[in-house]
Each structure stands twice: as C-alpha cells, then as structure tokens.
Coordinates of C-alpha atoms and ligand atoms in Angstrom, one line a residue:
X176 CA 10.7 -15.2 -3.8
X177 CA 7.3 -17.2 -4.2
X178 CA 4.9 -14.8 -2.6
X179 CA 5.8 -11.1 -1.0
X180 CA 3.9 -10.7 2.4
X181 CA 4.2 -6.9 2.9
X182 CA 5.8 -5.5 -0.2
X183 CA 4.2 -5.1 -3.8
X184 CA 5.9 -5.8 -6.4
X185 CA 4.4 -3.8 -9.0
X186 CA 5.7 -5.1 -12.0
X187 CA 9.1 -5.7 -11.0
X188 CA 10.6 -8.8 -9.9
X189 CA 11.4 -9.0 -6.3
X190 CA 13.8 -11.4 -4.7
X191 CA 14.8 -14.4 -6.3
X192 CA 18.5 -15.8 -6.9
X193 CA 21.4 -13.3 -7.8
X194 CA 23.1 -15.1 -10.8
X195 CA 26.4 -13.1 -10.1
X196 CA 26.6 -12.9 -6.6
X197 CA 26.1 -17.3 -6.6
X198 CA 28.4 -17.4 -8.5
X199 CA 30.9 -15.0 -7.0
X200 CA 30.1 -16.9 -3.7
X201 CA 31.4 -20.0 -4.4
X202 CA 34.9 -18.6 -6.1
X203 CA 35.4 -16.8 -3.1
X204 CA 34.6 -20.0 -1.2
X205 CA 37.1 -22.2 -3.8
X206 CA 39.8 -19.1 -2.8
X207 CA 39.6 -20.0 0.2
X208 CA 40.0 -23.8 -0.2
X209 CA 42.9 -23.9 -2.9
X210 CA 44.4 -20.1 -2.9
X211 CA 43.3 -17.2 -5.7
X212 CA 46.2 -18.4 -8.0
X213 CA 44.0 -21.4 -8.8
X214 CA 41.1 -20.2 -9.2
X215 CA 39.7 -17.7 -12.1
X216 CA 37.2 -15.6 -10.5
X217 CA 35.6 -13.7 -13.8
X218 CA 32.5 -13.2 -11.9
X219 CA 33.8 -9.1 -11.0
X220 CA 32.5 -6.1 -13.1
X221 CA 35.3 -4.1 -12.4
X222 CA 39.4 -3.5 -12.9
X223 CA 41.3 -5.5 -10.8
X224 CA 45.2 -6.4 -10.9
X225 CA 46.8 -9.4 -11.7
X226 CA 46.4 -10.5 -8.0
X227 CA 42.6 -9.9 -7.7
X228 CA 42.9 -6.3 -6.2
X229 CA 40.6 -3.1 -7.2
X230 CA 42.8 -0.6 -9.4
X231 CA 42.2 2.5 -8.3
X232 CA 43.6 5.5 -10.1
X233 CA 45.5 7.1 -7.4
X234 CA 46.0 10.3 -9.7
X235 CA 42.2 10.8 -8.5
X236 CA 42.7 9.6 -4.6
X237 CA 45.3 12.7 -4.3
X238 CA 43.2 15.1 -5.5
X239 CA 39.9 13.2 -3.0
X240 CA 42.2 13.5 0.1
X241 CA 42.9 17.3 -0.6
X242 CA 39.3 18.6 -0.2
X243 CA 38.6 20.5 1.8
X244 CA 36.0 19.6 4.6
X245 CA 33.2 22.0 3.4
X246 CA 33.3 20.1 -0.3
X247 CA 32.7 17.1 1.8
X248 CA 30.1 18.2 3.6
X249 CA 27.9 21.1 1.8
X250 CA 24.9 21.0 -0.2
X251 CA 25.4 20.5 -3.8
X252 CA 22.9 22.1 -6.3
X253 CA 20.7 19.7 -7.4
X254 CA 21.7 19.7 -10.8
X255 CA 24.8 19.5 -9.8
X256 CA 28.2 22.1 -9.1
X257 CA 28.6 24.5 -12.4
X258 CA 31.8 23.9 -12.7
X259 CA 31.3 20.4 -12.4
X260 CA 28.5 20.6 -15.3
X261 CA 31.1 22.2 -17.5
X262 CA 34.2 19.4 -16.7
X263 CA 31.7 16.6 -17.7
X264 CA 31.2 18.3 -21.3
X265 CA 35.0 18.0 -21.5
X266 CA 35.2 14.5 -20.3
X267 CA 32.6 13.6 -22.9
X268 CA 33.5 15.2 -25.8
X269 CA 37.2 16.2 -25.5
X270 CA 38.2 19.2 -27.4
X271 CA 35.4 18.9 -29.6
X272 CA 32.1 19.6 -27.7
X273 CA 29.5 20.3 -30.1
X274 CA 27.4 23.0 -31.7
X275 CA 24.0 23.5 -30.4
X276 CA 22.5 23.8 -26.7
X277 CA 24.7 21.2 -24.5
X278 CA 23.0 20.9 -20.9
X279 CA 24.4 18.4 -18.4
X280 CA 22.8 17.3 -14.8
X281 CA 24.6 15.7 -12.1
X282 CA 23.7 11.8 -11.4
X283 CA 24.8 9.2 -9.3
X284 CA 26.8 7.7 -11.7
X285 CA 25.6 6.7 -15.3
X286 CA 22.5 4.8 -13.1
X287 CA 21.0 7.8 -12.6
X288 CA 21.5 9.1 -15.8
X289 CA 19.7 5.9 -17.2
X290 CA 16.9 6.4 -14.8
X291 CA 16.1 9.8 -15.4
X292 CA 16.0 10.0 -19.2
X293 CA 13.0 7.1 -18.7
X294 CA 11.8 9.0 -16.3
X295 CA 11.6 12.5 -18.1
X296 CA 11.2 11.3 -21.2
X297 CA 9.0 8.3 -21.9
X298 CA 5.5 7.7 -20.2
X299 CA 4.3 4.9 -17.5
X300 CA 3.1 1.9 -20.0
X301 CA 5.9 2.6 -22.7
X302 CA 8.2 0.1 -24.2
X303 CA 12.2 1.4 -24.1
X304 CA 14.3 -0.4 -27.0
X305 CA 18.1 -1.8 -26.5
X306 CA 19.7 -5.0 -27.6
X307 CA 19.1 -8.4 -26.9
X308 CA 22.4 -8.7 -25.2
X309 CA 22.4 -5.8 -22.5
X310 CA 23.6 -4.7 -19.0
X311 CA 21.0 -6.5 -17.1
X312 CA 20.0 -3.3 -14.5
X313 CA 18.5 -1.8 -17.6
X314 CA 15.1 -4.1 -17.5
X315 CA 15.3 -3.3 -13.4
X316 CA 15.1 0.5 -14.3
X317 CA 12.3 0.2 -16.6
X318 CA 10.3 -1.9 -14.5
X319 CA 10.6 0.0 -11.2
X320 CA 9.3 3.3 -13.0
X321 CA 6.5 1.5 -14.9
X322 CA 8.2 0.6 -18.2
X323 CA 9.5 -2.2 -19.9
X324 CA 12.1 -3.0 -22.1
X325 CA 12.0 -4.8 -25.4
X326 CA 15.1 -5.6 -27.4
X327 CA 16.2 -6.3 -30.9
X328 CA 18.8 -8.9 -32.1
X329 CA 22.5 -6.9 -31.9
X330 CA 24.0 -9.3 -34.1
X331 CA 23.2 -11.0 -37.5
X332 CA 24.6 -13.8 -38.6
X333 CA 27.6 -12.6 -39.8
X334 CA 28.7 -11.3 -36.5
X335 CA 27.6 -7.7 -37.3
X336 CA 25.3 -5.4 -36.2
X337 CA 21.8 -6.2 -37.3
X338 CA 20.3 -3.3 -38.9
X339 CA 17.0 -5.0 -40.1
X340 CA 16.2 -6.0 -36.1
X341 CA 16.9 -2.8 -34.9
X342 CA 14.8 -0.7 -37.6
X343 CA 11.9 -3.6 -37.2
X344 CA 11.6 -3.3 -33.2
X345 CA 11.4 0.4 -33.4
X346 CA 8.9 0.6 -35.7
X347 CA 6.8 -1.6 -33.9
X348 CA 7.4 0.1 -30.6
X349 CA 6.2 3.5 -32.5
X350 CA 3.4 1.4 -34.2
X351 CA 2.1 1.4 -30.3
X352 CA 3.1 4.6 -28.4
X353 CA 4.0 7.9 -29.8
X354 CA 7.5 8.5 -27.9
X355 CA 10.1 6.1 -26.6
X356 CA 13.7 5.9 -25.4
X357 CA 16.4 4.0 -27.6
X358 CA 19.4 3.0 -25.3
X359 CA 22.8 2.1 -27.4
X360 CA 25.2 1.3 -24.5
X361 CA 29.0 1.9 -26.9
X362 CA 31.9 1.7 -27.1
X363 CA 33.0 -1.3 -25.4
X364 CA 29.1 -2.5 -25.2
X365 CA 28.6 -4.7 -22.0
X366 CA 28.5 -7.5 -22.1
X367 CA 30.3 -8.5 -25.3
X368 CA 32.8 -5.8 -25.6
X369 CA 30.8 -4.5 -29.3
X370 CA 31.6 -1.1 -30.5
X371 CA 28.8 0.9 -32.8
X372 CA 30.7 1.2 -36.3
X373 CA 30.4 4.8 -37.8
X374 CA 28.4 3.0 -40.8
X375 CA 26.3 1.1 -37.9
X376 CA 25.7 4.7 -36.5
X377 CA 24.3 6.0 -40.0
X378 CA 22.1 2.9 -39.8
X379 CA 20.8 3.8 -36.7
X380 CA 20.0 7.3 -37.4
X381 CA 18.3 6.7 -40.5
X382 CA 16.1 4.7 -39.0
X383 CA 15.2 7.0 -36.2
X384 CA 14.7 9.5 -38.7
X385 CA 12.3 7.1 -40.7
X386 CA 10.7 5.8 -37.6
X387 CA 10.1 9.7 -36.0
X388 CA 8.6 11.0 -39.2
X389 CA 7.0 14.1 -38.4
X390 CA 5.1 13.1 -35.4
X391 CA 6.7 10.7 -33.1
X392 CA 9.7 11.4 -30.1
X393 CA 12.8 9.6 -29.9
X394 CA 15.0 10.2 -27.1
X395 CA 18.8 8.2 -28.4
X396 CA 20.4 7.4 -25.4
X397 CA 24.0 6.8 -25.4
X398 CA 25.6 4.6 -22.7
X399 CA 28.9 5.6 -23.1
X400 CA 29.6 4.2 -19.6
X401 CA 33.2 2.1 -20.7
X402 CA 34.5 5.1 -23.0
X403 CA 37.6 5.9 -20.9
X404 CA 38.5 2.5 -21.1
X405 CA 38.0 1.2 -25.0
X406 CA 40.7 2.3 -26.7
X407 CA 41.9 5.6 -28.5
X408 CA 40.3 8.6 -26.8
X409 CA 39.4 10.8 -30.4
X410 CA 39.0 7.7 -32.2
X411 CA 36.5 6.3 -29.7
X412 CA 34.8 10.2 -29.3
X413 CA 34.3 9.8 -33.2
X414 CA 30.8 8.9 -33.7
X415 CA 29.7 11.8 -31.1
X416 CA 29.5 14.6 -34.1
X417 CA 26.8 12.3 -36.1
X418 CA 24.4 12.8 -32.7
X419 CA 24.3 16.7 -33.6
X420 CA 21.9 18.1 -36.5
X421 CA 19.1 15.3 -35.8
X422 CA 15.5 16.3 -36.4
X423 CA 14.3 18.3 -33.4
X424 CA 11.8 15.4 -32.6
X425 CA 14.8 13.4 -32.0
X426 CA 16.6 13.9 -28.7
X427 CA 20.3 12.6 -28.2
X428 CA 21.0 12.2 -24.6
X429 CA 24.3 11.0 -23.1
X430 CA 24.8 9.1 -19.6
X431 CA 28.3 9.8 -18.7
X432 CA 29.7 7.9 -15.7
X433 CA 32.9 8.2 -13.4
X434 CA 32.6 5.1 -11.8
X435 CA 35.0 3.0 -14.4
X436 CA 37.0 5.7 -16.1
X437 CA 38.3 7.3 -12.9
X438 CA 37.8 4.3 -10.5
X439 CA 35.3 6.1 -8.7
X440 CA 32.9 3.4 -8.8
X441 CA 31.3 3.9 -5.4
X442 CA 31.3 7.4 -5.3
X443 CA 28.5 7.1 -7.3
X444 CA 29.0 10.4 -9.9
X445 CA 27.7 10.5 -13.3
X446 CA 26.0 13.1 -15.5
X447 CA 22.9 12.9 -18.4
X448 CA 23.9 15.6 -21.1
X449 CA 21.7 16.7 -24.1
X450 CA 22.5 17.7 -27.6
X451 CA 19.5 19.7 -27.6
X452 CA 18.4 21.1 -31.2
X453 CA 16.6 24.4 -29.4
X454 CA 17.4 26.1 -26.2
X455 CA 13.9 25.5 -25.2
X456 CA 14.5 21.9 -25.5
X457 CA 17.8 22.2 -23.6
X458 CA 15.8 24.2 -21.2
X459 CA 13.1 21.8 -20.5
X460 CA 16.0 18.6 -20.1
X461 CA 17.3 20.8 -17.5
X462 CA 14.3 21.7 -15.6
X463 CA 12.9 18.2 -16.1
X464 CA 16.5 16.4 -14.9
X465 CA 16.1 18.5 -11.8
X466 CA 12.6 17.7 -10.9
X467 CA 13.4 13.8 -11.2
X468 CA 16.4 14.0 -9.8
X469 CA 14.8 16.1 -6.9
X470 CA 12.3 13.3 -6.0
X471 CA 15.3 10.7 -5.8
X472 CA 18.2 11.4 -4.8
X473 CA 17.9 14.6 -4.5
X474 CA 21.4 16.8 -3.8
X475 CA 24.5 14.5 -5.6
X476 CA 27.8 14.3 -4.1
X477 CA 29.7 16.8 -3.8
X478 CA 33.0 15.9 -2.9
X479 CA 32.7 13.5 -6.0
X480 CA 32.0 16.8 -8.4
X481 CA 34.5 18.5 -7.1
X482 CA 37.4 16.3 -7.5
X483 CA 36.3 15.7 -11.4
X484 CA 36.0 20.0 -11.7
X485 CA 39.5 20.0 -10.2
X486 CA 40.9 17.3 -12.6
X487 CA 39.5 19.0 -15.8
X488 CA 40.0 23.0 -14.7
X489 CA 44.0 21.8 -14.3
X490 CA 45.8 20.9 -17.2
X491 CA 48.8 19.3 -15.4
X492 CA 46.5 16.8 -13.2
X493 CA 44.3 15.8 -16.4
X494 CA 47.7 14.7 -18.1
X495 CA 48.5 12.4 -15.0
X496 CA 45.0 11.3 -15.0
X497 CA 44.8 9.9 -18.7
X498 CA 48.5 8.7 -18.1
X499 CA 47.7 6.4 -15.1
X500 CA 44.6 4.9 -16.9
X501 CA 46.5 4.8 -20.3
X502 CA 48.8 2.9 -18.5
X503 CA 45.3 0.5 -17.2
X504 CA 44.0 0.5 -20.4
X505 CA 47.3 -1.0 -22.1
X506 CA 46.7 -4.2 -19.2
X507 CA 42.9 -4.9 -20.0
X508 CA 43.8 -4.2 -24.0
X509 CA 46.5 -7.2 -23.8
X510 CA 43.7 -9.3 -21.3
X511 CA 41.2 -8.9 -24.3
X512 CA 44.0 -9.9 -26.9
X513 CA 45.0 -13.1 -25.3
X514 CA 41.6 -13.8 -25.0
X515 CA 40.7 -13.9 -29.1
X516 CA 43.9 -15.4 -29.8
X517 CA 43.5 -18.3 -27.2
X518 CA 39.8 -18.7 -28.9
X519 CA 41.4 -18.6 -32.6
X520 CA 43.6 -21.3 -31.4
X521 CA 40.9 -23.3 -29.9
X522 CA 37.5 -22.8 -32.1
X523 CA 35.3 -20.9 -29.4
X524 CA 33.2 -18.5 -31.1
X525 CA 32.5 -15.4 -29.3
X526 CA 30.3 -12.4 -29.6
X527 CA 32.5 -9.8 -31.8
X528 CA 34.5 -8.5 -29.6
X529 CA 36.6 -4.3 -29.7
X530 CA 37.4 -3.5 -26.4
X531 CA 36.2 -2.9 -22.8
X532 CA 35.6 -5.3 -19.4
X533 CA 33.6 -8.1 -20.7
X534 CA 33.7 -11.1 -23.6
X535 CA 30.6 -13.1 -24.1
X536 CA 30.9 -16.7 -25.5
X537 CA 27.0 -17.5 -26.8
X538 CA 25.8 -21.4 -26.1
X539 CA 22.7 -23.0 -25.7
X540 CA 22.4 -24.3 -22.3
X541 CA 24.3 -21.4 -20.1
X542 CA 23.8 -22.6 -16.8
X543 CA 25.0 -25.8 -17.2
X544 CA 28.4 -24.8 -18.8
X545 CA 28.9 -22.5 -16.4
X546 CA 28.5 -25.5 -13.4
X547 CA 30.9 -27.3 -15.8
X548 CA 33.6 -24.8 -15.8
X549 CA 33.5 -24.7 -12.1
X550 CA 34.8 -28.3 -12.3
X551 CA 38.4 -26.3 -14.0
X552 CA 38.2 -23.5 -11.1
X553 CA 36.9 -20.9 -13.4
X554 CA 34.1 -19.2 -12.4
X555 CA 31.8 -17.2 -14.8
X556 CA 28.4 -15.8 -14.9
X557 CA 25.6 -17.8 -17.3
X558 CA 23.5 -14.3 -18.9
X559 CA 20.1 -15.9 -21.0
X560 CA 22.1 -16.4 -24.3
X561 CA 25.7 -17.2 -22.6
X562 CA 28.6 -17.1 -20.6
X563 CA 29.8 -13.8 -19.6
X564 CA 33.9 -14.0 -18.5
X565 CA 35.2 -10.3 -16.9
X566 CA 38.8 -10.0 -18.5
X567 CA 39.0 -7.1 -16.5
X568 CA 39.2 -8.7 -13.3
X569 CA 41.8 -11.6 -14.5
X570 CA 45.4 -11.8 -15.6
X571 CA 46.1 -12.1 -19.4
X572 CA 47.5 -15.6 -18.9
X573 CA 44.5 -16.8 -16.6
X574 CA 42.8 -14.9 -20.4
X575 CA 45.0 -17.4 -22.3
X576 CA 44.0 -20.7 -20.7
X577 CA 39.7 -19.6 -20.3
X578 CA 39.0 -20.8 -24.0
X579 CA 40.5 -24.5 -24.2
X580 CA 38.4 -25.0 -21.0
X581 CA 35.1 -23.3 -22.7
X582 CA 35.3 -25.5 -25.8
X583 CA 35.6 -28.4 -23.0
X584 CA 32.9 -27.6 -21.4
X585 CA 30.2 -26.8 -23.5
X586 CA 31.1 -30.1 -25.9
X587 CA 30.3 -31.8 -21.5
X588 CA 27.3 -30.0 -21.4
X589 CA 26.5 -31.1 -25.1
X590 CA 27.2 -34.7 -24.8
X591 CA 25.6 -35.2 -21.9
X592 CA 22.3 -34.0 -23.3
Ligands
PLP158 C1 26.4 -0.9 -19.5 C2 26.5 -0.1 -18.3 N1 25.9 1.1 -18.2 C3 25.9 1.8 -17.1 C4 26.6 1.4 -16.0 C5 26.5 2.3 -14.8 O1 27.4 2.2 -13.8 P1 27.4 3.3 -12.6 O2 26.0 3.6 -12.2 O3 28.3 2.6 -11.6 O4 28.1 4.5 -13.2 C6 27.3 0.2 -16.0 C7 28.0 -0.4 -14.8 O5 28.4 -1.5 -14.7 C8 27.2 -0.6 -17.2 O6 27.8 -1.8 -17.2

C-alpha cells in the first residue's frame, strides 16, 4: 500500500501483497481449469489428505459436539479454566512435568502465547532474537507491540546449527538493551522442518548463561507449536528437562498450541507456560499473562478448554486421541521421506530437514523459481532465502515428483540470468 489515508502504521507494514495467498489464488484458479489431481497446491500450512481435504481428528470433534451448551457459552477465567491449565502441563510435558513452579495461561492458540511473552517481558524499543529462517507472523508480532526482530544465521555451512551466529546476535542485542526474548520455534522448526539437537540445546544455554551474566534477562521462548506432529512423543519431549535449573535471570517460557496437534486450528486455543526458578517469578508470569491477555482478547474460549480438559482428565479418550494422530503422523512422516529421497535422486539441496509440515529448498532468486514451477502445475510459496513446499498438504507421490521439477526450475531461472 503506497500511502495509508486514515490509518497509521506505526512501525508495522500495512497492506501490500500476500506472498501465500497470490500464490494460493492462482492454484486454486489452475484447480479449477485442469482438476486438483494435476495440480500441486503446496501453498497450505496445514494437514490435508491425499485429495486436498483438511484432517481433522475426529477423536476431538466427538468430544466438541458433547458439550454442553453452558461450556459453549460461559465466561472463561481469563487465565483460562483450572482444569484446563493443568491438561496443558500434561500435553506439554507428558509424564514428566518438571520440578520447580510451572504456571500456564490460556491463549488463543500458540499466537497468543507468542504475543504475550513480548509483551510481558521485553520493553517498547527492544530487539527479540530468532533465526534467519522463521514463521513469518513473528516480525508482525514484534512490530505491532513496538519491537523488532533481529535474527541469526540457523545454519552453518555444514547444514548444522550455527552456534557462533546465534551466541554473536545475542551478545550484541544485550550489548544494547538489558532484557530480551530469544524465540527457538522446535521440533519440526517451520519452515524447514529443523529440530534443536540436545548438543545444539547445550549450545544455546551456555550462551544464554554467558550472555545473562549477572545482570541482564533472558526470557527462552520455545515454540513447540509442531510437537504433536514430529515424531516420537518422549524422544521429541527430550530436550524439555535441560530448560529447568537455569539461572533465575533466565526465564524459559513455552507457547503450546492446539491448533496442529489436535486439528483445532480455528478454535484458536493455546497456552504460555513458565519454568519459573521462584514462585514469585511464577507468580508475576501469572499476574502479568493475565493483565496482557486482559487488554486483548480478554476471556479465551471456553468450549475449546474444555474439550482439551476432557481429553487429558480421561485416560481412554487420550489413547484414541494419540492413536488417530499417530495414525496422521505416519502419512506426513512417509510425505517427508519421499521428499529427501526424490532430492537424493535428483541433487536438490535442501535445508536439513527431521520432521514436521514444511521442507525449504534455499536459491538465490525465489520469486522467479517459484513463477517457473507454476509452468509444471506446482505451486509453492517464494520466503526471502527460498522456496517453501507444505508436504503436509500433498500426497507422498505428488512429494516424489516436487524435486526433479525444482532442480528444473531453478537451473531456468539460472540460465536465463
Ligand atoms: C512456527 C509457528 N509458531 C506458532 C504458530 C501458531 O499457530 P496458532 O496460533 O494457530 O496456534 C504457527 C502456525 O502456523 C507456526 O507455524
């Protein structure tokens, strides 16, 4: 948008082209011109079936549909239902939720979560650290509340993670303020399907110890928004114990979200959790969630709370739960397989890839691939440094045939420089 006329834009950018809804426009438009089993439409940030249709975990519809109407209807506490609060500790850290002062406050969905712990814990002015390659609303948050976002290189040049960048940003970031939020969005990072090692974990907290020293705040964020669906739940839940025992200047917050692992994307329900050191520090997350919380959104969904309470406080529904998405989780874990093997086969070098919804294939001039893989009926979104492609909203063999056509396309877009 050149100029705004009534609204002000400070800081943030208003208007202006939406990469993935183009791009999503004009599959749906080729749908409709040569049928969906043409076209590859890897534009969609969420878990569809073979045919193109949402996946929703019907497990979690039956127990929706037998609320009652005042769970629909009432009030919610704005930190959200108790019993609520306690499921989500459960759904984060399975058996094993840890020592210390664990507080949780409702959110609409792991959005929320991300929002308030800039808002309650880093000042107007302040730089927030993540990676280079990140979910793209995270610069929209910062911005809207006054903040911005700076990022270090994920990955060095042997396709790991890049300690050096990561200890160099935050020191300069601490250089300049005296508190600041770190955001580490794992497993199953979007958008290159990363997971954190445990050694790239004990990277990361020696150098917020080093960085904190006596004087400055880190709050670690944890954007653990894919965990349901990266792979083994207690394998994937492993690196939660190394958050506990930090240095009580250091702050290890959690933004939980139901929207992928039990397909209640537009129910909007989330949580923020703290591993607080002290109970007065647990104390203050929960006053300060509520506040913040309170002058957004205000009361969360109740009917959403309550079906994850019922799900966790009943042993039997839980089991059919985890089986159905098990089952889901088998699908986009053969999706992502095909995927490396037809890149093996055909040279494409991708960002390291675990598990989760999205593969990213770095190249220079992303726009212009993308437009050049529209002439094969695939459609994918460019993001700065690349192509994103959403396995999880294509068949495994529409998986199989994406990276011939990649290599393809970017050799067009290099030749015709
Ligand atoms: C990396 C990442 N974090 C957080 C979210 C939050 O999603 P929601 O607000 O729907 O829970 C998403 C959703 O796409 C995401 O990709």
């Amino acid at each position: 948008m050149a100029q705004l006329i009534m609204a002000q834009a400070n800081g943030r950018t208003i208007g202006g082209p939406d990469k993935i809804f183009g791009v999503s426009n004009l599959a749906k438009a080729r749908i409709a011109q040569i049928g969906r089993e043409n076209v590859v439409n890897s534009t969609i940030g969420a878990l569809l079936d073979d045919d193109g249709e949402l996946i929703v975990l019907s497990s979690v519809v039956d127990v929706l549909k037998n609320l009652s109407p005042v769970d629909y209807a009432e009030y919610a506490p704005i930190a959200g239902i108790p019993s609520y609060l306690e499921a989500v500790k459960t759904a984060v850290f399975g058996k094993n939720i840890p020592q210390g002062y664990v507080e949780a406050c409702f959110t609409p969905g792991g959005t929320g979560a991300i929002r308030n712990a800039v808002s309650c814990y880093t000042r107007p002015g302040d730089a927030v650290l993540t990676s280079d390659w990140h979910w793209s609303p995270y610069r929209t948050i910062m911005t809207e509340q006054g903040r911005s976002l700076e990022t270090y290189t994920l990955f060095d040049e042997n396709h790991r993670f890049n300690a050096g960048s990561f200890d160099e940003k935050l020191k300069s970031i601490l250089s300049r303020q005296d508190e600041t939020v770190v955001i580490i969005n794992t497993p199953a990072h979007n958008p290159t399907g990363y997971t954190f090692t445990l050694s790239d974990w004990d990277q990361v907290i020696t150098s917020l110890k080093e960085a904190a020293g006596d004087t400055k705040k880190i709050v670690l964020l944890a954007d653990i928004a894919y965990l349901d669906f990266s792979g083994d739940a207690e394998e994937y839940r492993a690196f939660l114990p190394k958050l506990s025992g930090l240095p009580e200047n250091i702050l290890p917050l959690i933004a939980f979200s139901a929207s992928k692992g039990f397909t209640m994307y537009g129910m909007r329900c989330g949580a923020l959790l703290c591993l607080a050191p002290t109970p007065e520090i647990a104390d203050e997350f929960k006053a300060a969630s509520s506040v913040a919380s309170r002058a957004s959104w205000s009361n969360g969904n109740r009917a959403a709370m309550e079906t994850i309470a019922r799900i966790f406080n009943d042993k039997e529904l839980l089991d059919k739960v985890t089986r159905e998405r098990e089952h889901y989780l088998d699908v986009l874990i053969r999706r992502g397989t095909a995927f490396m093997d037809a890149a093996r086969s055909a040279g494409l070098s991708m960002c390291p890839y675990d598990s989760g919804f999205f593969v990213t294939i770095p190249c220079r001039d992303a726009d212009a691939v993308s437009v050049e893989l529209q002439k094969y009926d695939i459609f994918a979104v460019p993001i700065g440094g690349g192509i994103r492609i959403a396995i999880c909203a294509i068949s495994e063999e529409k998986c199989r045939m994406i990276p011939e056509k990649m290599v393809a396309a970017m050799n067009a877009v290099d030749q015709a420089k």
